[in-house]
mmCIF file of C-alpha atoms in Angstrom:
data_model
loop_
_atom_site.group_PDB
_atom_site.id
_atom_site.type_symbol
_atom_site.label_atom_id
_atom_site.label_comp_id
_atom_site.label_asym_id
_atom_site.label_seq_id
_atom_site.Cartn_x
_atom_site.Cartn_y
_atom_site.Cartn_z
ATOM 1 C CA MET A 1 -20.835 26.087 -92.472
ATOM 2 C CA ALA A 2 -21.610 23.444 -95.099
ATOM 3 C CA VAL A 3 -25.084 22.969 -93.579
ATOM 4 C CA SER A 4 -25.725 26.708 -93.634
ATOM 5 C CA TYR A 5 -24.625 27.217 -97.215
ATOM 6 C CA LEU A 6 -26.514 24.165 -98.476
ATOM 7 C CA SER A 7 -29.652 25.333 -96.651
ATOM 8 C CA SER A 8 -29.162 28.824 -98.073
ATOM 9 C CA GLU A 9 -28.933 27.459 -101.642
ATOM 10 C CA ILE A 10 -32.126 25.430 -101.206
ATOM 11 C CA LEU A 11 -33.955 28.400 -99.683
ATOM 12 C CA SER A 12 -32.807 30.618 -102.556
ATOM 13 C CA ASP A 13 -34.282 28.063 -104.958
ATOM 14 C CA TYR A 14 -37.554 28.188 -102.992
ATOM 15 C CA GLN A 15 -37.619 31.962 -103.371
ATOM 16 C CA GLN A 16 -37.054 31.786 -107.120
ATOM 17 C CA ASN A 17 -39.848 29.243 -107.560
ATOM 18 C CA TRP A 18 -42.101 31.298 -105.306
ATOM 19 C CA GLN A 19 -41.383 34.416 -107.381
ATOM 20 C CA LYS A 20 -42.210 32.532 -110.601
ATOM 21 C CA ALA A 21 -45.534 31.432 -109.120
ATOM 22 C CA ILE A 22 -46.392 35.068 -108.341
ATOM 23 C CA ASN A 23 -45.193 36.597 -111.620
ATOM 24 C CA ASP A 24 -45.720 33.891 -114.229
ATOM 25 C CA HIS A 25 -47.989 31.340 -112.527
ATOM 26 C CA TYR A 26 -45.511 28.715 -113.696
ATOM 27 C CA VAL A 27 -42.973 26.885 -111.529
ATOM 28 C CA ILE A 28 -40.469 24.033 -111.715
ATOM 29 C CA ASN A 29 -41.910 20.911 -110.123
ATOM 30 C CA ALA A 30 -40.239 17.986 -108.319
ATOM 31 C CA ASP A 31 -39.383 16.340 -111.644
ATOM 32 C CA GLY A 32 -37.766 19.470 -113.079
ATOM 33 C CA ASN A 33 -40.668 20.228 -115.410
ATOM 34 C CA ARG A 34 -42.371 23.606 -115.896
ATOM 35 C CA VAL A 35 -45.985 23.419 -114.686
ATOM 36 C CA TYR A 36 -48.816 25.839 -113.888
ATOM 37 C CA CYS A 37 -48.934 27.015 -110.277
ATOM 38 C CA SER A 38 -49.980 30.207 -108.489
ATOM 39 C CA ASP A 39 -49.952 28.983 -104.884
ATOM 40 C CA PHE A 40 -46.998 29.583 -102.564
ATOM 41 C CA ASN A 41 -47.322 26.371 -100.567
ATOM 42 C CA GLU A 42 -47.637 24.264 -103.690
ATOM 43 C CA ALA A 43 -44.686 26.008 -105.384
ATOM 44 C CA VAL A 44 -42.381 25.491 -102.404
ATOM 45 C CA ASN A 45 -43.579 21.939 -101.730
ATOM 46 C CA MET A 46 -42.700 20.993 -105.296
ATOM 47 C CA ARG A 47 -39.112 22.050 -104.730
ATOM 48 C CA TYR A 48 -38.973 20.488 -101.264
ATOM 49 C CA ASN A 49 -40.080 17.188 -102.826
ATOM 50 C CA TYR A 50 -37.411 17.656 -105.497
ATOM 51 C CA TYR A 51 -34.717 17.874 -102.819
ATOM 52 C CA ILE A 52 -36.199 14.872 -101.006
ATOM 53 C CA ASN A 53 -36.209 12.841 -104.223
ATOM 54 C CA ASN A 54 -32.597 13.605 -105.104
ATOM 55 C CA GLY A 55 -31.399 12.884 -101.564
ATOM 56 C CA MET A 56 -30.379 16.417 -100.571
ATOM 57 C CA ILE A 57 -32.692 16.594 -97.530
ATOM 58 C CA TYR A 58 -31.266 13.286 -96.314
ATOM 59 C CA TYR A 59 -27.769 14.655 -96.961
ATOM 60 C CA LEU A 60 -28.655 17.814 -95.036
ATOM 61 C CA ASP A 61 -29.983 15.796 -92.092
ATOM 62 C CA SER A 62 -26.835 13.659 -92.104
ATOM 63 C CA LEU A 63 -24.642 16.757 -91.944
ATOM 64 C CA CYS A 64 -26.799 18.172 -89.141
ATOM 65 C CA ASN A 65 -26.299 14.992 -87.115
ATOM 66 C CA ILE A 66 -22.534 15.257 -87.586
ATOM 67 C CA VAL A 67 -22.554 18.892 -86.437
ATOM 68 C CA LYS A 68 -24.777 18.003 -83.482
ATOM 69 C CA ASP A 69 -22.325 15.305 -82.416
ATOM 70 C CA ASP A 70 -19.377 17.688 -82.851
ATOM 71 C CA MET A 71 -21.130 20.304 -80.716
ATOM 72 C CA ARG A 72 -21.703 17.756 -77.970
ATOM 73 C CA LYS A 73 -18.028 16.776 -78.031
ATOM 74 C CA MET A 74 -16.990 20.430 -77.960
ATOM 75 C CA ASN A 75 -19.219 21.130 -74.964
ATOM 76 C CA ASP A 76 -17.673 18.177 -73.135
ATOM 77 C CA ALA A 77 -14.074 19.007 -73.977
ATOM 78 C CA THR A 78 -13.745 22.794 -74.287
ATOM 79 C CA SER A 79 -12.122 24.583 -71.370
ATOM 80 C CA SER A 80 -13.329 27.903 -69.993
ATOM 81 C CA LYS A 81 -10.440 29.531 -71.850
ATOM 82 C CA TYR A 82 -12.430 29.188 -75.060
ATOM 83 C CA GLU A 83 -15.845 30.018 -73.625
ATOM 84 C CA LYS A 84 -16.451 32.951 -75.986
ATOM 85 C CA THR A 85 -15.473 30.876 -78.990
ATOM 86 C CA GLN A 86 -17.775 28.135 -77.776
ATOM 87 C CA ASP A 87 -20.621 30.647 -77.446
ATOM 88 C CA ALA A 88 -20.000 31.813 -81.021
ATOM 89 C CA PHE A 89 -20.098 28.255 -82.289
ATOM 90 C CA MET A 90 -23.314 27.663 -80.359
ATOM 91 C CA GLU A 91 -24.930 30.713 -81.953
ATOM 92 C CA ILE A 92 -23.809 29.504 -85.392
ATOM 93 C CA TYR A 93 -25.304 26.105 -84.568
ATOM 94 C CA ASN A 94 -28.638 27.582 -83.437
ATOM 95 C CA ASN A 95 -28.916 29.749 -86.536
ATOM 96 C CA MET A 96 -27.966 26.786 -88.700
ATOM 97 C CA ASN A 97 -30.913 24.919 -87.198
ATOM 98 C CA SER A 98 -33.155 27.884 -87.987
ATOM 99 C CA LEU A 99 -32.147 27.652 -91.651
ATOM 100 C CA VAL A 100 -32.780 23.906 -91.727
ATOM 101 C CA SER A 101 -36.212 24.474 -90.155
ATOM 102 C CA LEU A 102 -37.034 26.971 -92.904
ATOM 103 C CA VAL A 103 -35.964 24.422 -95.519
ATOM 104 C CA LYS A 104 -38.459 21.931 -94.099
ATOM 105 C CA GLN A 105 -41.203 24.364 -93.091
ATOM 106 C CA PRO A 106 -40.923 27.641 -95.016
ATOM 107 C CA LYS A 107 -43.209 30.409 -93.808
ATOM 108 C CA GLY A 108 -43.886 34.116 -94.162
ATOM 109 C CA SER A 109 -44.315 36.366 -97.169
ATOM 110 C CA LEU A 110 -41.819 36.386 -100.010
ATOM 111 C CA MET A 111 -40.250 39.591 -98.650
ATOM 112 C CA THR A 112 -40.036 38.527 -94.991
ATOM 113 C CA PHE A 113 -38.885 35.044 -95.946
ATOM 114 C CA GLY A 114 -35.947 36.410 -97.941
ATOM 115 C CA ARG A 115 -35.084 38.932 -95.236
ATOM 116 C CA THR A 116 -35.102 36.232 -92.549
ATOM 117 C CA VAL A 117 -32.718 34.060 -94.556
ATOM 118 C CA ASP A 118 -30.386 37.016 -95.205
ATOM 119 C CA GLU A 119 -30.363 38.029 -91.528
ATOM 120 C CA ILE A 120 -29.551 34.511 -90.362
ATOM 121 C CA MET A 121 -26.710 34.191 -92.888
ATOM 122 C CA ILE A 122 -25.236 37.548 -91.788
ATOM 123 C CA ILE A 123 -25.191 36.374 -88.155
ATOM 124 C CA ILE A 124 -23.570 33.075 -89.131
ATOM 125 C CA GLU A 125 -20.866 34.844 -91.172
ATOM 126 C CA LYS A 126 -20.218 37.309 -88.331
ATOM 127 C CA LYS A 127 -19.958 34.644 -85.660
ATOM 128 C CA ASN A 128 -17.799 32.472 -87.862
ATOM 129 C CA LYS A 129 -15.245 35.291 -88.118
ATOM 130 C CA GLU A 130 -15.318 35.737 -84.347
ATOM 131 C CA THR A 131 -14.254 32.187 -83.669
ATOM 132 C CA ASP A 132 -10.545 31.950 -82.943
ATOM 133 C CA LEU A 133 -10.522 28.223 -82.156
ATOM 134 C CA ILE A 134 -9.118 26.249 -85.090
ATOM 135 C CA VAL A 135 -10.284 22.662 -85.272
ATOM 136 C CA SER A 136 -7.783 20.558 -87.163
ATOM 137 C CA VAL A 137 -9.512 18.234 -89.627
ATOM 138 C CA SER A 138 -7.470 16.636 -92.394
ATOM 139 C CA GLU A 139 -8.550 16.797 -96.044
ATOM 140 C CA ASN A 140 -8.630 13.000 -96.016
ATOM 141 C CA GLU A 141 -11.109 12.961 -93.106
ATOM 142 C CA ILE A 142 -13.355 15.458 -94.890
ATOM 143 C CA SER A 143 -13.148 13.477 -98.127
ATOM 144 C CA ASN A 144 -13.932 10.169 -96.413
ATOM 145 C CA LYS A 145 -16.896 11.601 -94.527
ATOM 146 C CA THR A 146 -18.277 13.244 -97.678
ATOM 147 C CA THR A 147 -17.926 9.996 -99.625
ATOM 148 C CA GLU A 148 -19.639 8.083 -96.829
ATOM 149 C CA ILE A 149 -22.613 10.459 -96.707
ATOM 150 C CA LEU A 150 -23.006 10.644 -100.490
ATOM 151 C CA SER A 151 -22.891 6.844 -100.650
ATOM 152 C CA MET A 152 -25.659 6.644 -98.047
ATOM 153 C CA VAL A 153 -27.725 9.173 -100.021
ATOM 154 C CA ALA A 154 -27.255 7.225 -103.273
ATOM 155 C CA GLU A 155 -28.200 3.922 -101.614
ATOM 156 C CA LYS A 156 -31.340 5.410 -100.124
ATOM 157 C CA LYS A 157 -32.315 6.997 -103.439
ATOM 158 C CA ASP A 158 -31.749 3.710 -105.308
ATOM 159 C CA ALA A 159 -33.797 1.774 -102.751
ATOM 160 C CA ARG A 160 -36.651 4.263 -103.056
ATOM 161 C CA LYS A 161 -36.538 4.009 -106.855
ATOM 162 C CA ARG A 162 -36.528 0.195 -106.769
ATOM 163 C CA LYS A 163 -39.544 0.201 -104.454
ATOM 164 C CA LEU A 164 -41.410 2.629 -106.743
ATOM 165 C CA GLU A 165 -40.582 0.595 -109.852
ATOM 166 C CA GLU A 166 -41.775 -2.602 -108.186
ATOM 167 C CA LYS A 167 -45.061 -0.902 -107.262
ATOM 168 C CA LYS A 168 -45.541 0.440 -110.801
ATOM 169 C CA ARG A 169 -44.798 -2.972 -112.361
ATOM 170 C CA GLU A 170 -47.545 -4.503 -110.228
ATOM 171 C CA GLU A 171 -49.970 -1.715 -111.205
ATOM 172 C CA SER A 172 -49.099 -2.180 -114.886
ATOM 173 C CA LYS A 173 -49.635 -5.935 -114.607
ATOM 174 C CA LYS A 174 -53.124 -5.318 -113.176
ATOM 175 C CA ASN A 175 -53.883 -2.801 -115.944
ATOM 176 C CA GLY A 176 -52.883 -5.372 -118.557
ATOM 177 C CA GLN A 177 -55.190 -7.944 -116.979
ATOM 178 C CA ARG A 178 -58.082 -5.469 -117.136
ATOM 179 C CA MET A 179 -57.346 -4.793 -120.800
ATOM 180 C CA LYS A 180 -57.448 -8.525 -121.500
ATOM 181 C CA GLU A 181 -60.812 -8.759 -119.747
ATOM 182 C CA ASP A 182 -62.034 -5.873 -121.939
ATOM 183 C CA GLY A 183 -61.267 -7.846 -125.085
ATOM 184 C CA TYR A 184 -57.714 -6.741 -125.909
ATOM 185 C CA THR A 185 -55.343 -9.292 -127.444
ATOM 186 C CA LEU A 186 -51.695 -9.640 -126.426
ATOM 187 C CA LEU A 187 -49.400 -8.839 -129.350
ATOM 188 C CA PRO A 188 -46.986 -11.768 -129.936
ATOM 189 C CA ASN A 189 -43.465 -10.823 -128.836
ATOM 190 C CA GLY A 190 -44.771 -7.335 -128.013
ATOM 191 C CA GLU A 191 -43.568 -7.236 -124.385
ATOM 192 C CA GLY A 192 -47.059 -6.561 -123.042
ATOM 193 C CA VAL A 193 -48.510 -4.421 -125.858
ATOM 194 C CA MET A 194 -52.172 -5.284 -126.481
ATOM 195 C CA TYR A 195 -54.636 -4.397 -129.210
ATOM 196 C CA LYS A 196 -58.301 -4.562 -130.167
ATOM 197 C CA ILE A 197 -59.296 -4.477 -133.846
ATOM 198 C CA ILE A 198 -61.815 -1.814 -134.852
ATOM 199 C CA ARG A 199 -61.198 -2.275 -138.572
ATOM 200 C CA GLN A 200 -58.799 -4.753 -140.170
ATOM 201 C CA GLY A 201 -57.107 -3.529 -143.339
ATOM 202 C CA ASP A 202 -55.864 -5.733 -146.157
ATOM 203 C CA GLY A 203 -52.811 -3.716 -147.166
ATOM 204 C CA PRO A 204 -49.139 -4.543 -146.568
ATOM 205 C CA LYS A 205 -47.487 -4.234 -143.156
ATOM 206 C CA PRO A 206 -44.779 -1.575 -142.716
ATOM 207 C CA GLU A 207 -41.103 -2.511 -142.506
ATOM 208 C CA ILE A 208 -39.109 -1.420 -139.475
ATOM 209 C CA ASN A 209 -37.659 1.587 -141.356
ATOM 210 C CA SER A 210 -40.865 2.517 -143.246
ATOM 211 C CA LEU A 211 -42.333 6.019 -143.232
ATOM 212 C CA VAL A 212 -46.065 5.782 -142.505
ATOM 213 C CA ARG A 213 -49.060 8.118 -142.440
ATOM 214 C CA VAL A 214 -51.388 7.678 -139.477
ATOM 215 C CA ASN A 215 -54.277 9.217 -137.619
ATOM 216 C CA TYR A 216 -54.258 8.661 -133.873
ATOM 217 C CA GLU A 217 -55.557 9.677 -130.493
ATOM 218 C CA GLY A 218 -53.544 9.161 -127.296
ATOM 219 C CA ARG A 219 -55.295 8.817 -123.938
ATOM 220 C CA LEU A 220 -54.437 8.233 -120.312
ATOM 221 C CA LEU A 221 -56.194 5.317 -118.624
ATOM 222 C CA ASP A 222 -58.692 7.754 -117.092
ATOM 223 C CA GLY A 223 -59.744 8.829 -120.600
ATOM 224 C CA THR A 224 -57.850 12.145 -120.712
ATOM 225 C CA VAL A 225 -56.763 12.873 -124.301
ATOM 226 C CA PHE A 226 -53.169 14.096 -124.380
ATOM 227 C CA ASP A 227 -52.587 14.132 -128.157
ATOM 228 C CA SER A 228 -54.740 13.727 -131.260
ATOM 229 C CA SER A 229 -54.117 14.112 -134.980
ATOM 230 C CA TYR A 230 -57.915 13.992 -135.404
ATOM 231 C CA LYS A 231 -58.256 17.194 -133.366
ATOM 232 C CA ARG A 232 -55.503 18.853 -135.400
ATOM 233 C CA GLY A 233 -57.367 17.934 -138.570
ATOM 234 C CA GLU A 234 -54.489 16.249 -140.390
ATOM 235 C CA PRO A 235 -52.682 12.896 -140.256
ATOM 236 C CA ALA A 236 -49.116 12.576 -139.009
ATOM 237 C CA GLU A 237 -46.150 10.996 -140.752
ATOM 238 C CA MET A 238 -43.497 9.096 -138.808
ATOM 239 C CA TYR A 239 -40.830 6.447 -139.192
ATOM 240 C CA VAL A 240 -41.707 3.121 -137.577
ATOM 241 C CA ASN A 241 -38.314 2.855 -135.842
ATOM 242 C CA ARG A 242 -38.182 6.455 -134.553
ATOM 243 C CA ILE A 243 -41.086 6.433 -132.108
ATOM 244 C CA VAL A 244 -41.807 4.884 -128.714
ATOM 245 C CA LYS A 245 -41.164 1.147 -128.735
ATOM 246 C CA GLY A 246 -44.819 0.217 -128.184
ATOM 247 C CA TRP A 247 -45.781 2.031 -131.383
ATOM 248 C CA THR A 248 -42.988 0.306 -133.299
ATOM 249 C CA TYR A 249 -44.296 -3.103 -132.230
ATOM 250 C CA ILE A 250 -47.858 -2.229 -133.266
ATOM 251 C CA LEU A 251 -47.123 -0.625 -136.636
ATOM 252 C CA ALA A 252 -44.825 -3.472 -137.683
ATOM 253 C CA ASN A 253 -47.744 -5.881 -137.174
ATOM 254 C CA MET A 254 -50.579 -3.712 -138.526
ATOM 255 C CA PRO A 255 -51.842 -4.087 -142.114
ATOM 256 C CA SER A 256 -52.350 -0.809 -143.953
ATOM 257 C CA GLY A 257 -55.935 0.375 -143.767
ATOM 258 C CA SER A 258 -56.367 -0.977 -140.220
ATOM 259 C CA LYS A 259 -57.707 0.892 -137.219
ATOM 260 C CA TRP A 260 -56.838 -0.555 -133.792
ATOM 261 C CA GLU A 261 -57.283 0.328 -130.156
ATOM 262 C CA VAL A 262 -53.903 -0.157 -128.469
ATOM 263 C CA TYR A 263 -52.712 -0.524 -124.876
ATOM 264 C CA ILE A 264 -49.020 0.252 -124.231
ATOM 265 C CA PRO A 265 -47.439 -0.456 -120.827
ATOM 266 C CA TYR A 266 -45.255 2.321 -119.435
ATOM 267 C CA HIS A 267 -41.897 0.609 -120.108
ATOM 268 C CA LEU A 268 -42.684 0.684 -123.858
ATOM 269 C CA ALA A 269 -44.056 4.236 -123.734
ATOM 270 C CA TYR A 270 -42.342 7.054 -121.806
ATOM 271 C CA GLY A 271 -41.026 5.005 -118.879
ATOM 272 C CA GLU A 272 -40.043 7.000 -115.818
ATOM 273 C CA LYS A 273 -40.075 10.307 -117.708
ATOM 274 C CA GLU A 274 -42.857 12.889 -117.635
ATOM 275 C CA ALA A 275 -44.152 14.036 -121.016
ATOM 276 C CA GLY A 276 -46.745 16.797 -120.788
ATOM 277 C CA GLN A 277 -49.884 15.284 -119.237
ATOM 278 C CA ILE A 278 -48.267 11.841 -119.135
ATOM 279 C CA LYS A 279 -46.879 11.222 -115.667
ATOM 280 C CA PRO A 280 -43.891 8.922 -115.026
ATOM 281 C CA TYR A 281 -44.670 5.191 -115.149
ATOM 282 C CA SER A 282 -47.954 5.739 -117.023
ATOM 283 C CA ASP A 283 -49.552 3.002 -119.127
ATOM 284 C CA ILE A 284 -51.326 4.641 -122.070
ATOM 285 C CA LEU A 285 -53.984 3.949 -124.708
ATOM 286 C CA PHE A 286 -54.062 4.839 -128.391
ATOM 287 C CA THR A 287 -56.482 4.690 -131.239
ATOM 288 C CA ILE A 288 -54.215 4.141 -134.256
ATOM 289 C CA GLU A 289 -55.352 4.249 -137.865
ATOM 290 C CA LEU A 290 -52.671 3.225 -140.363
ATOM 291 C CA ILE A 291 -53.650 5.115 -143.507
ATOM 292 C CA LYS A 292 -50.766 4.150 -145.765
ATOM 293 C CA ILE A 293 -47.090 3.338 -146.082
ATOM 294 C CA VAL A 294 -45.516 6.463 -147.599
ATOM 295 C CA LYS A 295 -42.213 4.788 -148.398
#
């Protein structure tokens, strides 16, 4: 039953995301962020990828393998006395597989999809009540098996994250090399932050707790502008020690009146988080103009 209920919860989540795509054209993506979407396949795939990323599909497959093995043992061991109970279990098993298939390959309209899930769950509940064979499994066995599966899920998730981080570090290293070739200078003790001087000011440098006034434009490496005080028509004020670390490094080394082009590797920007147009593990560029130290 655990497989059925877990599948049902995932499918219910699919339906909710699907409904949001139809009504609002906004859905929750694989990273848990609200994004524009009006396509069914895209809306559902986002949630399927979410459950892959957090290990739930692997967990579901692991449970299915356990049930499959239990069914094989039952078929080998059950006497004809319990044939009807065995048939009920087999029908539960087949319908469970139907739910899992829908989790991995959802299909149909929103209405028929929901009705199919409901009908399968009704059959499973009905057949479950018909079974009069009680399989004795201790709480300790259940606990140990659950711990084992969750441990496997966590290990697989950690391994996938380590592999992704290694890939992104290599990409960031290559980006930094390209910036160097384009004339950027590595900031001393800046952990990979680089800059190119457009205009060098002759004013004082901010302290770590200074409040500064700046104009800036933030861009992705493909040139997409994701934020700009220039477009808003007014400078921004911020504390040097209350912003992303890459900015802190730059401002602490930038004389007032300066205007620099800046490259910030992802680990000193937004890291593995998504921030609007900035995807996880994104190196970013800024034009920063330090107008004055306010205080």
